[in-house]
XYZ file of C-alpha atoms in Angstrom:
407
model
C 55.271 165.986 91.362
C 58.629 165.441 92.953
C 56.924 163.740 95.903
C 54.943 161.519 93.536
C 58.127 160.386 91.668
C 59.934 159.761 94.952
C 57.103 157.590 96.267
C 57.018 155.636 93.014
C 60.789 155.064 93.123
C 60.525 153.973 96.719
C 57.815 151.467 95.840
C 59.914 150.046 92.992
C 62.945 149.776 95.285
C 60.930 148.013 97.976
C 59.524 145.555 95.441
C 62.974 144.826 94.089
C 64.358 144.306 97.591
C 61.521 141.919 98.485
C 62.189 139.980 95.316
C 65.834 139.625 96.248
C 64.946 138.523 99.784
C 62.408 135.972 98.540
C 64.922 134.583 96.031
C 67.576 134.287 98.730
C 65.126 132.569 101.088
C 64.116 130.151 98.321
C 67.734 129.325 97.580
C 68.424 128.828 101.280
C 65.399 126.594 101.621
C 66.554 124.436 98.699
C 70.047 124.256 100.154
C 68.746 123.253 103.597
C 66.406 120.742 102.053
C 69.289 118.998 100.254
C 71.331 118.871 103.445
C 68.450 117.585 105.551
C 67.284 114.864 103.144
C 68.090 111.452 104.674
C 70.941 109.707 102.865
C 70.238 106.022 102.204
C 72.431 104.055 104.627
C 75.290 102.092 103.119
C 74.744 98.403 103.894
C 77.841 97.259 105.723
C 78.942 93.663 105.736
C 78.747 91.844 109.032
C 81.889 90.615 110.733
C 81.257 86.896 110.083
C 78.628 84.701 108.485
C 78.642 80.934 108.902
C 76.909 78.451 106.625
C 75.938 75.017 107.906
C 75.472 72.852 104.810
C 73.251 70.163 106.290
C 72.532 67.154 104.078
C 70.210 65.022 106.208
C 68.253 63.277 103.476
C 69.638 59.968 104.735
C 69.647 57.838 107.887
C 70.732 60.803 110.014
C 67.521 62.601 109.122
C 65.319 59.526 109.261
C 66.460 58.159 112.634
C 65.114 59.207 116.030
C 67.891 60.424 118.357
C 67.934 58.984 121.903
C 65.654 60.930 124.199
C 63.816 62.639 121.337
C 60.232 62.208 120.182
C 60.803 63.274 116.578
C 63.166 61.886 113.941
C 66.237 63.714 112.798
C 69.669 64.332 114.249
C 69.511 67.402 112.024
C 66.511 68.741 113.903
C 68.230 68.047 117.221
C 71.272 70.051 116.101
C 69.106 72.919 114.873
C 67.503 72.913 118.305
C 70.965 73.295 119.841
C 71.697 76.191 117.492
C 68.456 77.926 118.447
C 69.230 77.498 122.149
C 72.721 78.949 121.708
C 71.456 81.822 119.551
C 68.770 82.724 122.091
C 71.519 82.939 124.704
C 73.665 85.387 122.758
C 76.033 83.035 120.916
C 75.698 84.842 117.584
C 76.855 88.248 118.739
C 76.625 90.516 115.702
C 77.216 87.595 113.330
C 74.812 85.555 111.193
C 74.140 81.839 110.975
C 72.595 80.383 107.817
C 71.591 76.727 107.422
C 70.987 74.906 104.163
C 68.708 72.212 105.561
C 67.887 69.204 103.421
C 65.691 67.220 105.790
C 64.705 63.600 105.202
C 62.507 63.291 102.109
C 61.689 67.004 102.130
C 62.651 69.884 99.819
C 65.809 71.706 100.956
C 65.303 75.060 102.667
C 67.753 77.903 103.302
C 67.159 79.183 106.833
C 68.590 81.788 109.139
C 69.004 80.961 112.820
C 68.368 84.093 114.877
C 68.028 84.884 118.557
C 64.278 85.009 118.001
C 63.880 81.777 116.032
C 64.092 80.529 112.448
C 63.620 82.697 109.373
C 63.066 80.790 106.123
C 64.837 82.406 103.176
C 64.424 80.105 100.184
C 63.110 76.688 99.182
C 64.941 74.642 96.545
C 63.687 72.174 93.964
C 64.498 68.499 94.423
C 65.523 68.121 90.789
C 69.175 68.472 91.827
C 71.016 66.551 94.496
C 72.337 68.422 97.496
C 75.743 66.827 96.876
C 75.946 68.017 93.278
C 78.392 70.776 92.395
C 75.691 72.921 90.812
C 73.448 72.833 93.895
C 76.252 73.635 96.312
C 77.451 76.515 94.122
C 73.917 77.952 94.034
C 73.608 77.710 97.811
C 76.966 79.432 98.312
C 75.816 82.272 96.060
C 72.515 82.603 97.935
C 74.288 82.474 101.293
C 76.625 85.333 100.451
C 73.784 87.381 98.973
C 71.662 86.957 102.095
C 74.441 87.379 104.659
C 77.415 89.362 103.263
C 80.285 89.514 105.724
C 83.952 90.264 106.120
C 84.689 86.640 107.051
C 83.049 83.336 106.209
C 83.087 79.875 107.735
C 81.378 76.689 106.578
C 80.272 73.559 108.424
C 79.663 70.468 106.286
C 77.090 68.232 108.020
C 76.215 64.741 106.799
C 77.656 61.272 106.366
C 81.111 61.155 104.780
C 83.764 58.709 103.620
C 86.923 60.789 103.413
C 89.111 60.531 100.330
C 87.161 57.723 98.631
C 86.389 58.748 95.060
C 83.090 56.981 94.376
C 80.901 60.073 94.225
C 78.758 61.648 91.539
C 80.533 62.105 88.195
C 80.963 65.822 87.529
C 82.309 67.815 84.610
C 84.990 69.574 86.623
C 85.773 71.950 83.777
C 82.366 73.536 84.336
C 83.007 74.078 88.034
C 84.697 77.318 88.855
C 87.870 77.450 90.587
C 81.589 59.684 99.391
C 83.979 62.189 100.215
C 81.374 64.524 101.625
C 77.672 63.997 101.995
C 75.109 61.306 101.382
C 71.881 62.194 99.634
C 68.994 59.907 98.693
C 68.496 61.127 95.160
C 66.549 59.553 92.331
C 66.181 56.308 94.267
C 69.870 55.855 95.108
C 72.532 57.100 97.494
C 74.867 59.651 95.945
C 77.990 61.380 97.228
C 80.319 64.274 96.429
C 83.980 63.513 95.750
C 86.552 65.541 97.646
C 88.068 66.583 94.297
C 84.700 68.098 93.372
C 84.376 69.731 96.786
C 87.763 71.391 96.340
C 86.728 72.868 93.004
C 83.410 74.115 94.398
C 84.990 75.809 97.432
C 87.865 77.384 95.470
C 87.770 81.179 95.697
C 84.773 81.232 98.035
C 86.724 82.862 100.872
C 85.999 80.430 103.721
C 88.702 80.760 106.342
C 87.684 77.428 107.858
C 85.943 74.245 106.786
C 84.527 72.265 109.703
C 83.510 68.687 108.880
C 80.734 67.589 111.212
C 80.918 64.094 109.737
C 83.104 60.987 109.739
C 86.618 60.287 108.413
C 87.395 63.721 106.931
C 90.630 64.380 108.860
C 92.658 62.534 106.239
C 95.885 63.878 104.787
C 94.448 63.255 101.308
C 91.380 65.396 102.102
C 93.382 68.176 103.764
C 95.901 68.327 100.920
C 93.136 68.481 98.312
C 91.596 71.449 100.157
C 94.844 73.196 101.098
C 94.307 76.092 98.674
C 90.650 76.792 99.473
C 90.704 77.456 103.225
C 93.026 78.279 106.117
C 91.891 75.699 108.674
C 90.269 72.277 108.358
C 88.513 70.593 111.277
C 87.545 66.951 111.199
C 87.777 63.467 112.659
C 89.905 60.534 111.511
C 87.293 58.124 112.887
C 83.548 57.781 112.879
C 81.744 60.454 114.858
C 78.658 59.666 116.941
C 75.439 60.460 115.080
C 74.773 63.383 117.431
C 77.855 65.089 115.999
C 78.963 68.498 117.178
C 77.279 69.939 120.307
C 76.253 73.252 118.753
C 74.986 74.645 122.032
C 78.618 74.543 123.204
C 80.519 75.285 120.003
C 78.436 77.972 118.302
C 80.155 80.943 120.001
C 83.524 79.631 118.757
C 82.241 78.969 115.248
C 80.985 82.535 115.035
C 84.281 83.968 116.304
C 86.390 81.711 114.075
C 88.089 79.984 117.035
C 87.826 76.525 115.539
C 90.419 74.963 117.836
C 88.136 75.815 120.756
C 85.125 74.440 118.884
C 86.987 71.188 118.257
C 88.096 71.119 121.891
C 84.552 71.631 123.149
C 83.314 68.827 120.904
C 86.003 66.451 122.129
C 85.509 67.347 125.794
C 81.768 66.697 125.590
C 82.363 63.106 124.432
C 85.454 62.463 126.549
C 83.355 63.168 129.662
C 81.082 60.199 128.867
C 81.729 56.543 129.645
C 81.600 53.170 127.933
C 80.893 53.095 124.200
C 79.594 56.675 124.354
C 83.104 57.902 125.173
C 84.210 57.928 121.551
C 85.678 60.839 119.613
C 88.713 62.070 117.715
C 89.156 65.668 116.607
C 91.842 67.415 114.578
C 92.513 70.937 113.329
C 94.904 71.356 110.398
C 96.656 74.556 109.308
C 96.598 74.250 105.523
C 99.447 76.736 105.007
C 101.783 74.088 106.424
C 100.695 71.193 104.233
C 103.147 71.890 101.414
C 106.000 71.432 103.890
C 104.388 68.187 105.058
C 104.008 66.937 101.484
C 107.650 67.732 100.716
C 108.917 65.959 103.840
C 106.730 62.879 103.436
C 107.494 62.769 99.712
C 111.208 62.815 100.472
C 110.740 59.892 102.840
C 108.597 57.941 100.366
C 111.102 58.524 97.545
C 113.575 56.349 99.445
C 111.135 53.505 98.728
C 110.852 52.093 102.236
C 108.809 48.900 102.454
C 106.343 47.764 105.061
C 107.362 44.596 106.874
C 105.054 41.644 106.315
C 104.046 41.584 109.975
C 103.168 45.286 110.155
C 99.859 45.919 111.946
C 98.595 49.438 111.186
C 96.693 51.706 113.528
C 93.299 51.588 111.896
C 90.451 53.981 112.563
C 87.469 51.789 111.732
C 86.657 48.181 112.621
C 86.425 46.705 109.109
C 86.771 47.708 105.456
C 89.280 50.278 106.669
C 90.871 52.824 104.352
C 91.935 55.209 107.142
C 95.152 54.567 109.072
C 97.325 56.741 111.299
C 99.832 58.625 109.128
C 102.671 58.778 111.671
C 102.280 55.118 112.648
C 102.396 54.201 108.947
C 105.585 56.199 108.332
C 107.215 54.626 111.373
C 106.218 51.206 110.053
C 107.761 51.969 106.685
C 111.060 52.907 108.308
C 111.115 49.887 110.631
C 113.650 51.431 112.979
C 116.217 51.894 110.192
C 118.997 54.288 111.212
C 119.394 55.351 107.577
C 115.800 56.571 107.524
C 115.867 58.214 110.947
C 116.536 61.740 109.670
C 113.876 61.857 106.894
C 111.378 60.239 109.290
C 112.123 62.875 111.934
C 111.677 65.660 109.368
C 108.362 64.224 108.203
C 107.189 63.795 111.803
C 108.135 67.402 112.622
C 106.257 68.705 109.575
C 103.223 66.641 110.581
C 103.327 68.003 114.115
C 103.549 71.535 112.714
C 100.547 71.095 110.398
C 98.211 69.551 112.977
C 97.609 72.432 115.378
C 95.118 70.538 117.542
C 94.429 66.836 118.016
C 92.701 64.742 120.661
C 91.431 61.186 120.884
C 89.616 59.027 123.384
C 91.387 55.753 124.281
C 88.872 53.706 122.296
C 86.334 54.087 119.541
C 83.079 52.343 120.538
C 84.647 50.633 123.570
C 82.757 47.492 124.575
C 80.989 47.244 121.225
C 81.830 44.519 118.692
C 83.245 47.275 116.429
C 85.571 48.722 119.071
C 89.004 49.982 118.029
C 91.766 50.822 120.486
C 93.585 54.047 119.649
C 97.212 53.517 120.573
C 98.399 56.048 117.994
C 96.634 59.229 116.860
C 98.690 61.902 115.129
C 95.642 63.842 113.905
C 95.737 62.787 110.237
C 94.857 59.497 108.609
C 96.105 58.091 105.327
C 95.405 55.247 102.939
C 98.037 52.501 102.830
C 99.424 51.438 99.471
C 101.256 48.112 99.428
C 101.680 47.991 95.646
C 101.284 50.384 92.686
C 98.069 48.594 91.763
C 96.457 49.692 95.039
C 96.323 53.274 93.705
C 93.446 52.360 91.399
C 91.226 51.396 94.330
C 88.378 53.895 94.630
C 90.312 56.155 92.235
C 92.961 57.039 94.792
C 95.210 57.994 91.888
C 92.935 60.974 91.139
C 94.048 62.738 94.317
C 96.740 65.411 94.472
C 98.311 63.685 97.492
C 98.869 60.613 95.347
C 100.293 62.614 92.450
C 102.626 64.701 94.612
C 103.508 62.303 97.428
C 102.225 58.717 97.588
C 103.210 57.870 94.014
C 106.841 58.249 95.071
C 106.626 55.077 97.149
C 107.241 52.832 94.139
């Protein structure tokens, strides 16, 4: 009887102990399972993403480049990008192209080392130079390629400060200047005032204009609060534009002075009319000092002599003249204006961190222009207060803050 009770107690004890062990093992298994479950990786932003906003629904997209079998300077440039990407130019960065080819729907593409990846096709119900379309593309770009730093290249025709672009309700835009688009049977453009509103707060540390006449003081001043560096040309650029096979590594690293230098060097090495190029890089943080210095000079109301011949940057219908040459012409060697002129010249030299120019634009061609003066920024010349109404020049911040003080 005692033996029987002892055996029964032993059995109960063993069962209890096994229950405890099994419970502990189950708890351990659950604990290990939680630790071993793969944690979804946190998507990290890349170091830099660059957007090339390519509006080629115009003569640049419809023309056949020399030596090519297919139309499109846009396609030739994309070929250069692909070549550079295949040879390691992207590094760990990403290159996105909004490509509006000639008479085709726009497509958002990614250029990779292995080729082109199409991301999105857009309707043609909106122009590529409308504020709403550009804002949508910027949103899509950042969603597809989030990064710590952003750069943008604006690729198309352009006409600098001239305010004859599409009318926009600027109050609806969150905080041909740029672009030419064949839309609804007509050529349409984006004003630089609209461009400034569209790019505000987008976080681009540089804006590179791969187009003509965008290195104007009016353009730079309008964009001074939306980016750190502006790259452009005071003159026409050849249709081939930037040599992306040479510049892409610098665009991806943010070294825009080197990109501008590579572009200039590629054209400066040519001869005859093909040796034609001007390039400038502007530090926008220094433009307020420039505006103050030039405004102080203009407030003294200097007048251009009747025989003044400006340094122009286009053969005819010119609205782009060398800023330093213009200021020197206003002062006419006056000793009383020597100090304010020197201060304005110093501020200009400080703001333009890179500039280069070939001796001629289109040398040997009927439209050739000799470049005796190139400070890196152009300006429009006002000879009377009435001139400010031309192409709505009086809408620009440079006019309001600076040029209006001439009279």
